[in-house]
CSV table of C-alpha atoms and ligand atoms in Angstrom, one decimal:
chain,number,residue,atom,x,y,z
A,1,MET,CA,89.8,56.2,-177.6
A,2,GLU,CA,91.8,53.1,-178.3
A,3,GLU,CA,90.7,50.2,-176.2
A,4,ASP,CA,93.0,49.9,-173.2
A,5,LYS,CA,93.0,46.2,-172.6
A,6,SER,CA,94.7,46.6,-169.3
A,7,SER,CA,92.5,49.0,-167.4
A,8,GLY,CA,89.1,47.2,-167.5
A,9,THR,CA,87.6,46.7,-164.1
A,10,SER,CA,86.3,43.2,-164.7
A,11,ASN,CA,88.0,40.1,-166.0
A,12,ILE,CA,91.3,41.0,-164.6
A,13,GLU,CA,93.8,38.3,-165.5
A,14,VAL,CA,97.0,39.5,-163.9
A,15,SER,CA,97.4,41.2,-160.5
A,16,ILE,CA,100.8,42.7,-159.7
A,17,ILE,CA,101.3,43.3,-156.0
A,18,VAL,CA,103.8,45.8,-154.8
A,19,PRO,CA,104.6,46.2,-151.1
A,20,VAL,CA,105.7,49.7,-150.3
A,21,TYR,CA,107.5,51.0,-147.3
A,22,ASN,CA,109.2,54.4,-147.7
A,23,GLU,CA,109.9,54.1,-151.4
A,24,GLU,CA,108.9,57.6,-152.6
A,25,GLY,CA,111.8,57.9,-155.1
A,26,SER,CA,111.2,54.5,-156.8
A,27,LEU,CA,107.4,54.6,-157.2
A,28,ARG,CA,107.1,56.6,-160.4
A,29,PRO,CA,109.9,54.9,-162.3
A,30,LEU,CA,108.6,51.6,-161.1
A,31,TYR,CA,105.1,52.5,-162.4
A,32,ASP,CA,106.5,53.4,-165.8
A,33,GLU,CA,108.4,50.1,-166.0
A,34,LEU,CA,105.4,48.1,-164.9
A,35,LYS,CA,103.2,49.8,-167.5
A,36,GLN,CA,105.7,48.8,-170.2
A,37,ALA,CA,105.7,45.2,-169.0
A,38,ILE,CA,101.9,45.1,-169.0
A,39,GLN,CA,101.7,46.5,-172.5
A,40,GLN,CA,104.0,43.8,-173.6
A,41,ILE,CA,102.0,40.9,-172.0
A,42,ASP,CA,98.8,42.4,-173.3
A,43,ARG,CA,96.5,41.0,-170.6
A,44,ASN,CA,93.9,42.7,-168.4
A,45,SER,CA,96.0,43.7,-165.4
A,46,GLU,CA,95.9,45.6,-162.2
A,47,ILE,CA,98.7,47.0,-160.2
A,48,ILE,CA,98.0,46.9,-156.4
A,49,PHE,CA,100.3,49.1,-154.4
A,50,VAL,CA,100.2,48.2,-150.7
A,51,ASN,CA,101.5,51.1,-148.7
A,52,ASP,CA,102.8,49.5,-145.5
A,53,GLY,CA,102.6,52.6,-143.3
A,54,SER,CA,105.2,54.6,-145.1
A,55,LYS,CA,106.5,57.7,-143.3
A,56,ASP,CA,107.8,59.5,-146.3
A,57,ASN,CA,105.9,60.9,-149.3
A,58,SER,CA,104.9,57.5,-150.7
A,59,GLU,CA,101.3,57.9,-149.8
A,60,ALA,CA,100.9,61.1,-151.8
A,61,VAL,CA,102.8,59.7,-154.8
A,62,LEU,CA,100.6,56.6,-154.8
A,63,ASN,CA,97.4,58.6,-154.5
A,64,GLN,CA,98.6,60.6,-157.6
A,65,LEU,CA,99.2,57.5,-159.5
A,66,ALA,CA,95.8,56.1,-158.6
A,67,GLU,CA,94.3,59.4,-159.7
A,68,GLN,CA,95.8,59.3,-163.1
A,69,ASP,CA,95.4,55.6,-163.9
A,70,SER,CA,92.5,53.4,-162.9
A,71,MET,CA,94.6,50.3,-163.4
A,72,VAL,CA,96.5,51.4,-160.3
A,73,LYS,CA,94.9,50.4,-157.0
A,74,VAL,CA,96.2,51.5,-153.7
A,75,ILE,CA,95.8,50.1,-150.2
A,76,HIS,CA,97.2,52.2,-147.4
A,77,LEU,CA,97.7,50.1,-144.3
A,78,GLN,CA,97.2,51.8,-140.9
A,79,THR,CA,100.8,51.4,-139.9
A,80,ASN,CA,103.9,49.3,-140.7
A,81,PHE,CA,103.0,45.6,-140.6
A,82,GLY,CA,105.9,44.2,-142.6
A,83,GLN,CA,106.5,43.1,-146.1
A,84,THR,CA,104.7,39.7,-145.7
A,85,ALA,CA,101.6,41.3,-144.3
A,86,ALA,CA,101.6,43.9,-147.0
A,87,ILE,CA,101.8,41.2,-149.7
A,88,ALA,CA,99.0,39.3,-147.8
A,89,ALA,CA,96.8,42.4,-148.0
A,90,GLY,CA,97.4,42.6,-151.7
A,91,LEU,CA,96.6,39.0,-152.2
A,92,ASP,CA,93.3,39.4,-150.3
A,93,HIS,CA,92.3,42.2,-152.7
A,94,ALA,CA,93.7,40.8,-156.0
A,95,GLN,CA,91.3,39.8,-158.7
A,96,GLY,CA,93.6,38.2,-161.2
A,97,ASP,CA,94.0,34.5,-161.7
A,98,ILE,CA,97.7,35.2,-161.9
A,99,ILE,CA,99.4,36.9,-159.0
A,100,ILE,CA,102.8,38.6,-159.3
A,101,PRO,CA,104.4,40.2,-156.3
A,102,ILE,CA,107.3,42.5,-157.0
A,103,ASP,CA,109.5,44.8,-154.7
A,104,ALA,CA,108.9,48.5,-154.9
A,105,ASP,CA,112.5,49.5,-154.9
A,106,LEU,CA,113.3,48.7,-158.5
A,107,GLN,CA,115.7,45.9,-157.5
A,108,ASN,CA,113.4,43.5,-159.3
A,109,ASP,CA,113.0,44.2,-163.0
A,110,PRO,CA,109.5,44.4,-164.5
A,111,ARG,CA,110.9,43.3,-167.8
A,112,ASP,CA,111.1,39.8,-166.3
A,113,ILE,CA,107.3,39.7,-165.9
A,114,PRO,CA,106.6,38.5,-169.5
A,115,ARG,CA,109.1,35.7,-169.1
A,116,LEU,CA,107.5,34.6,-165.8
A,117,LEU,CA,104.1,34.4,-167.6
A,118,ASP,CA,105.6,32.5,-170.5
A,119,LYS,CA,107.0,29.9,-168.1
A,120,LEU,CA,103.7,29.7,-166.2
A,121,ALA,CA,102.0,29.1,-169.6
A,122,GLU,CA,104.1,26.0,-170.0
A,123,GLY,CA,101.9,24.4,-167.3
A,124,TYR,CA,103.4,25.5,-164.0
A,125,ASP,CA,101.5,26.8,-161.0
A,126,VAL,CA,104.4,28.8,-159.5
A,127,VAL,CA,107.4,30.3,-161.2
A,128,SER,CA,109.9,31.7,-158.8
A,129,GLY,CA,112.5,34.3,-159.6
A,130,TRP,CA,116.2,33.5,-159.0
A,131,ARG,CA,118.4,36.5,-158.4
A,132,LYS,CA,121.5,34.6,-159.7
A,133,ASN,CA,123.5,37.8,-159.9
A,134,ARG,CA,122.4,39.5,-156.7
A,135,ARG,CA,123.2,43.1,-156.3
A,136,ASP,CA,123.2,43.5,-152.5
A,137,LYS,CA,126.0,43.7,-149.9
A,138,TRP,CA,127.8,40.4,-150.1
A,139,PHE,CA,128.7,39.8,-146.5
A,140,ASN,CA,125.5,40.6,-144.6
A,141,ARG,CA,122.9,39.9,-147.3
A,142,THR,CA,124.0,37.7,-150.2
A,143,LEU,CA,126.1,35.2,-148.1
A,144,PRO,CA,123.6,34.6,-145.4
A,145,SER,CA,120.9,34.3,-148.0
A,146,LEU,CA,123.0,31.6,-149.8
A,147,VAL,CA,123.2,29.6,-146.6
A,148,ALA,CA,119.6,30.1,-145.7
A,149,ASN,CA,118.4,29.1,-149.2
A,150,LYS,CA,120.5,25.9,-149.1
A,151,LEU,CA,119.0,25.0,-145.7
A,152,ILE,CA,115.4,25.7,-146.8
A,153,SER,CA,115.9,23.7,-149.9
A,154,ILE,CA,117.2,20.7,-147.8
A,155,ILE,CA,114.5,20.9,-145.1
A,156,SER,CA,111.6,21.7,-147.3
A,157,GLY,CA,112.5,19.3,-150.1
A,158,VAL,CA,111.4,21.9,-152.6
A,159,LYS,CA,114.5,22.6,-154.7
A,160,LEU,CA,114.8,26.3,-155.5
A,161,HIS,CA,117.8,28.6,-155.4
A,162,ASP,CA,116.2,31.8,-154.1
A,163,TYR,CA,113.2,31.7,-151.9
A,164,GLY,CA,113.6,35.3,-150.8
A,165,CYS,CA,113.1,36.8,-154.3
A,166,THR,CA,109.8,38.7,-154.1
A,167,LEU,CA,109.3,38.5,-157.9
A,168,LYS,CA,107.4,35.3,-158.6
A,169,ALA,CA,104.3,34.4,-160.5
A,170,TYR,CA,101.6,32.3,-159.0
A,171,ARG,CA,98.3,30.9,-160.2
A,172,ARG,CA,95.8,32.0,-157.7
A,173,LYS,CA,94.2,28.6,-157.2
A,174,VAL,CA,97.3,27.3,-155.5
A,175,ILE,CA,97.7,30.1,-153.1
A,176,LYS,CA,94.2,31.2,-152.2
A,177,ASP,CA,94.1,29.3,-148.9
A,178,ILE,CA,97.5,30.1,-147.7
A,179,LYS,CA,97.7,32.4,-144.7
A,180,LEU,CA,100.9,34.4,-144.3
A,181,TYR,CA,102.7,35.1,-141.1
A,182,GLY,CA,106.1,36.5,-140.1
A,183,GLU,CA,108.6,36.4,-143.0
A,184,MET,CA,106.7,33.7,-144.7
A,185,HIS,CA,105.9,35.1,-148.1
A,186,ARG,CA,109.1,33.5,-149.2
A,187,PHE,CA,107.7,30.0,-148.4
A,188,ILE,CA,104.6,30.2,-150.6
A,189,PRO,CA,106.2,28.0,-153.2
A,190,ILE,CA,107.0,25.4,-150.6
A,191,TYR,CA,103.4,25.3,-149.3
A,192,SER,CA,102.0,25.1,-152.8
A,193,ALA,CA,104.5,22.4,-153.8
A,194,TRP,CA,103.4,20.4,-150.7
A,195,TYR,CA,99.8,20.7,-151.9
A,196,GLY,CA,100.8,19.4,-155.3
A,197,ALA,CA,101.5,22.6,-157.3
A,198,LYS,CA,104.1,22.4,-160.1
A,199,VAL,CA,106.9,24.7,-159.1
A,200,THR,CA,109.8,25.9,-161.1
A,201,GLU,CA,112.2,28.9,-161.3
A,202,ILE,CA,113.8,31.2,-163.8
A,203,VAL,CA,116.8,33.5,-163.5
A,204,VAL,CA,115.7,37.1,-163.1
A,205,ASN,CA,117.5,40.4,-163.3
A,206,HIS,CA,118.5,42.1,-160.0
A,207,ARG,CA,119.6,45.7,-159.7
A,208,PRO,CA,121.2,47.7,-157.0
A,209,ARG,CA,118.9,49.9,-155.0
A,210,ARG,CA,118.8,53.5,-156.4
A,211,PHE,CA,116.6,55.3,-154.0
A,212,GLY,CA,116.0,54.9,-150.2
A,213,LYS,CA,117.5,52.2,-148.2
A,214,SER,CA,117.0,48.5,-147.5
A,215,LYS,CA,114.6,47.8,-144.6
A,216,TYR,CA,116.5,44.7,-143.4
A,217,GLY,CA,119.7,43.6,-142.0
A,218,PHE,CA,121.3,40.4,-140.7
A,219,GLU,CA,118.6,39.8,-138.1
A,220,ARG,CA,116.2,38.7,-140.9
A,221,VAL,CA,118.2,35.5,-141.3
A,222,ILE,CA,117.3,34.5,-137.8
A,223,LYS,CA,113.6,35.2,-138.4
A,224,VAL,CA,113.7,33.2,-141.6
A,225,ILE,CA,115.3,30.2,-139.8
A,226,LEU,CA,112.7,30.3,-137.0
A,227,ASP,CA,109.9,30.5,-139.6
A,228,LEU,CA,111.5,27.5,-141.4
A,229,ILE,CA,111.1,25.5,-138.2
A,230,VAL,CA,107.5,26.4,-138.0
A,231,ILE,CA,106.9,25.7,-141.6
A,232,LYS,CA,108.5,22.3,-141.3
A,233,PHE,CA,106.5,21.5,-138.3
A,234,LEU,CA,103.3,22.7,-139.8
A,235,GLY,CA,104.0,20.9,-143.1
A,236,ASP,CA,104.8,17.6,-141.5
A,237,TYR,CA,102.6,17.5,-138.5
A,238,ALA,CA,99.9,20.2,-138.7
A,239,HIS,CA,97.3,17.6,-139.3
A,240,LYS,CA,98.4,15.3,-136.6
A,241,PRO,CA,100.5,17.1,-133.9
A,242,ILE,CA,100.0,14.2,-131.6
A,243,TYR,CA,102.3,12.1,-133.8
A,244,ILE,CA,105.3,14.4,-132.9
A,245,PHE,CA,104.4,15.2,-129.3
A,246,GLY,CA,103.2,11.7,-128.6
A,247,GLY,CA,106.3,10.3,-130.3
A,248,VAL,CA,108.5,12.4,-127.9
A,249,GLY,CA,106.3,11.3,-125.0
A,250,ILE,CA,106.6,7.6,-125.8
A,251,LEU,CA,110.3,7.9,-126.3
A,252,SER,CA,110.5,9.4,-122.9
A,253,PHE,CA,108.6,6.6,-121.3
A,254,ILE,CA,110.8,4.0,-123.0
A,255,LEU,CA,114.0,5.8,-121.7
A,256,ALA,CA,112.4,6.1,-118.2
A,257,PHE,CA,111.6,2.4,-118.2
A,258,LEU,CA,115.2,1.6,-119.2
A,259,SER,CA,116.7,3.9,-116.5
A,260,GLY,CA,114.4,2.3,-114.0
A,261,LEU,CA,115.4,-1.2,-115.0
A,262,TRP,CA,119.1,-0.3,-114.9
A,263,ALA,CA,118.7,1.2,-111.4
A,264,LEU,CA,117.0,-1.9,-110.2
A,265,TYR,CA,119.7,-4.1,-111.8
A,266,LEU,CA,122.5,-2.1,-110.2
A,267,LYS,CA,120.7,-2.3,-106.8
A,268,PHE,CA,120.0,-6.0,-106.8
A,269,PHE,CA,123.0,-7.4,-108.6
A,270,HIS,CA,125.7,-4.9,-107.7
A,271,LYS,CA,124.5,-3.6,-104.4
A,272,ILE,CA,124.6,-0.1,-105.7
A,273,SER,CA,122.0,2.0,-103.8
A,274,PHE,CA,119.4,4.1,-105.7
A,275,ILE,CA,120.9,7.3,-104.3
A,276,GLN,CA,124.4,6.6,-105.7
A,277,THR,CA,123.3,7.0,-109.4
A,278,PRO,CA,121.3,9.6,-111.1
A,279,LEU,CA,119.1,6.9,-112.7
A,280,PRO,CA,116.1,7.2,-110.3
A,281,LEU,CA,116.1,10.9,-110.9
A,282,LEU,CA,116.2,10.4,-114.6
A,283,PHE,CA,113.4,7.9,-114.3
A,284,VAL,CA,111.1,10.4,-112.6
A,285,LEU,CA,112.2,13.2,-114.9
A,286,LEU,CA,111.5,11.2,-118.1
A,287,ILE,CA,108.1,10.0,-116.8
A,288,VAL,CA,107.1,13.6,-116.1
A,289,LEU,CA,108.4,14.7,-119.5
A,290,GLY,CA,106.6,11.9,-121.2
A,291,PHE,CA,103.2,12.8,-119.6
A,292,ASN,CA,103.8,16.4,-120.5
A,293,ALA,CA,104.6,15.8,-124.1
A,294,ILE,CA,101.6,13.6,-124.6
A,295,LEU,CA,99.3,16.2,-122.9
A,296,LEU,CA,100.8,18.9,-125.1
A,297,GLY,CA,100.1,16.8,-128.1
A,298,LEU,CA,96.5,16.4,-127.1
A,299,LEU,CA,96.2,20.2,-126.6
A,300,ALA,CA,97.8,20.7,-130.0
A,301,GLU,CA,95.2,18.3,-131.5
A,302,ILE,CA,92.4,20.4,-130.0
A,303,SER,CA,93.8,23.6,-131.3
A,304,ILE,CA,94.4,22.2,-134.8
A,305,ARG,CA,90.8,21.0,-134.9
A,306,THR,CA,89.6,24.4,-134.0
A,307,TYR,CA,91.8,25.8,-136.7
A,308,TYR,CA,90.5,23.7,-139.5
A,309,GLU,CA,86.9,23.4,-138.4
A,310,SER,CA,86.3,27.0,-137.4
A,311,GLN,CA,87.5,28.3,-140.7
A,312,ASN,CA,86.2,25.5,-142.8
A,313,LYS,CA,89.7,24.7,-144.0
A,314,HIS,CA,90.4,21.5,-145.8
A,315,THR,CA,93.2,19.1,-145.4
A,316,TYR,CA,93.3,18.6,-149.1
A,317,LEU,CA,93.3,20.7,-152.3
A,318,VAL,CA,91.0,19.7,-155.2
A,319,LYS,CA,92.5,19.8,-158.7
A,320,GLU,CA,89.3,19.7,-160.7
A,321,LYS,CA,85.7,18.5,-160.4
A,322,ARG,CA,83.4,16.9,-163.0
A,323,ASN,CA,79.6,16.9,-163.2
A,324,PHE,CA,79.2,18.8,-160.0
A,325,LYS,CA,76.8,21.7,-160.0
A,326,GLN,CA,79.2,24.2,-158.6
B,401,LIG,N1,108.7,46.5,-147.4
B,401,LIG,C1,107.4,46.7,-146.8
B,401,LIG,N2,107.3,46.7,-145.5
B,401,LIG,C2,108.4,46.6,-144.6
B,401,LIG,C3,109.7,46.4,-145.2
B,401,LIG,C4,109.8,46.4,-146.6
B,401,LIG,O1,106.4,46.7,-147.5
B,401,LIG,O2,108.2,46.6,-143.4
B,401,LIG,C5,108.8,46.5,-148.8
B,401,LIG,C6,109.8,47.5,-149.4
B,401,LIG,O3,109.3,48.7,-149.6
B,401,LIG,C7,110.3,46.8,-150.7
B,401,LIG,C8,110.2,45.3,-150.3
B,401,LIG,O4,109.3,45.2,-149.2
B,401,LIG,O5,109.4,47.0,-151.7
B,401,LIG,C9,111.6,44.7,-150.0
B,401,LIG,O6,112.2,45.5,-149.0
B,401,LIG,P1,113.8,45.8,-149.1
B,401,LIG,O7,114.1,46.3,-150.5
B,401,LIG,O8,114.1,46.7,-148.0
B,401,LIG,O9,114.4,44.4,-148.9
B,401,LIG,P2,115.7,43.8,-149.6
B,401,LIG,O10,115.6,44.0,-151.1
B,401,LIG,O11,116.8,44.6,-149.0
B,401,LIG,O12,115.7,42.4,-149.2
B,402,LIG,MG1,115.3,45.6,-152.1
């Protein structure tokens, strides 16, 4: 038998992760295309299909694929947890040093995989796909995504055109500590860039959906924007929440002090009684707000410490170590 470089169980170099929700029609053609791509890159690979609680025949099709090819690994989730959770499950089980998530619906093109790897080999840690010529409905998908991408790019400071494209290539070391919530798989490049990863993008092919239907509509834009606020907050202040809460608190105290002074000034120099202006009320309100903000900040400090310390998380990422035993 000829040596099949890609089906060895150990020393897996590349893990392809496919989140699957009701994609029965696409799975076999996708598998064929992935196999071709893997043959071309000629590296030890695994394909991890994560069945995200599909209600169609996907489960049976995936089991058949796993039966016929040991390179195919399948994780069936108990129910539908969403694309991000499915990708996270794949990441947790992936063995390769290079991780490539790809959509199951054939909209991403496996022929781009070798190009992603070539770019990675130039010394990047993350290569993101850019669906420059996106083949989705313009008004409720492509347009909102254009706006969202611009916004994310400005707020995150990581300049990419298409955060939402699932097809990307990552070096495992830059993503192994990232925990994914909500719609956040699209923000992995941002996290990694904040931790010093070298991030770039290449234009990838995008195809219209052939089988099944899209799982998302316009409401996803709202989720993405809310996630963005969380990301920004976590990125800037996760280590020191008291800086933002305390900042708001101190600002409130200053404003309270100014309204108090103003009220006194009006009373003693212009004979305007306290009850004639809203200033005393504002004074009290701002004092209460200030205390609350600072107390919330302290609470956030406690929870962030629990977060890092209970899970042994680090506030830094080591690039390399020399002369250490492990
Ligand atoms: N998906 C998933 N769980 C979900 C929704 C979607 O695993 O709850 C998968 C889906 O099967 C596909 C990918 O995520 O492989 C992207 O979904 P879809 O094609 O519907 O998104 P779009 O391309 O329209 O943005
Ligand atoms: Mg799709």
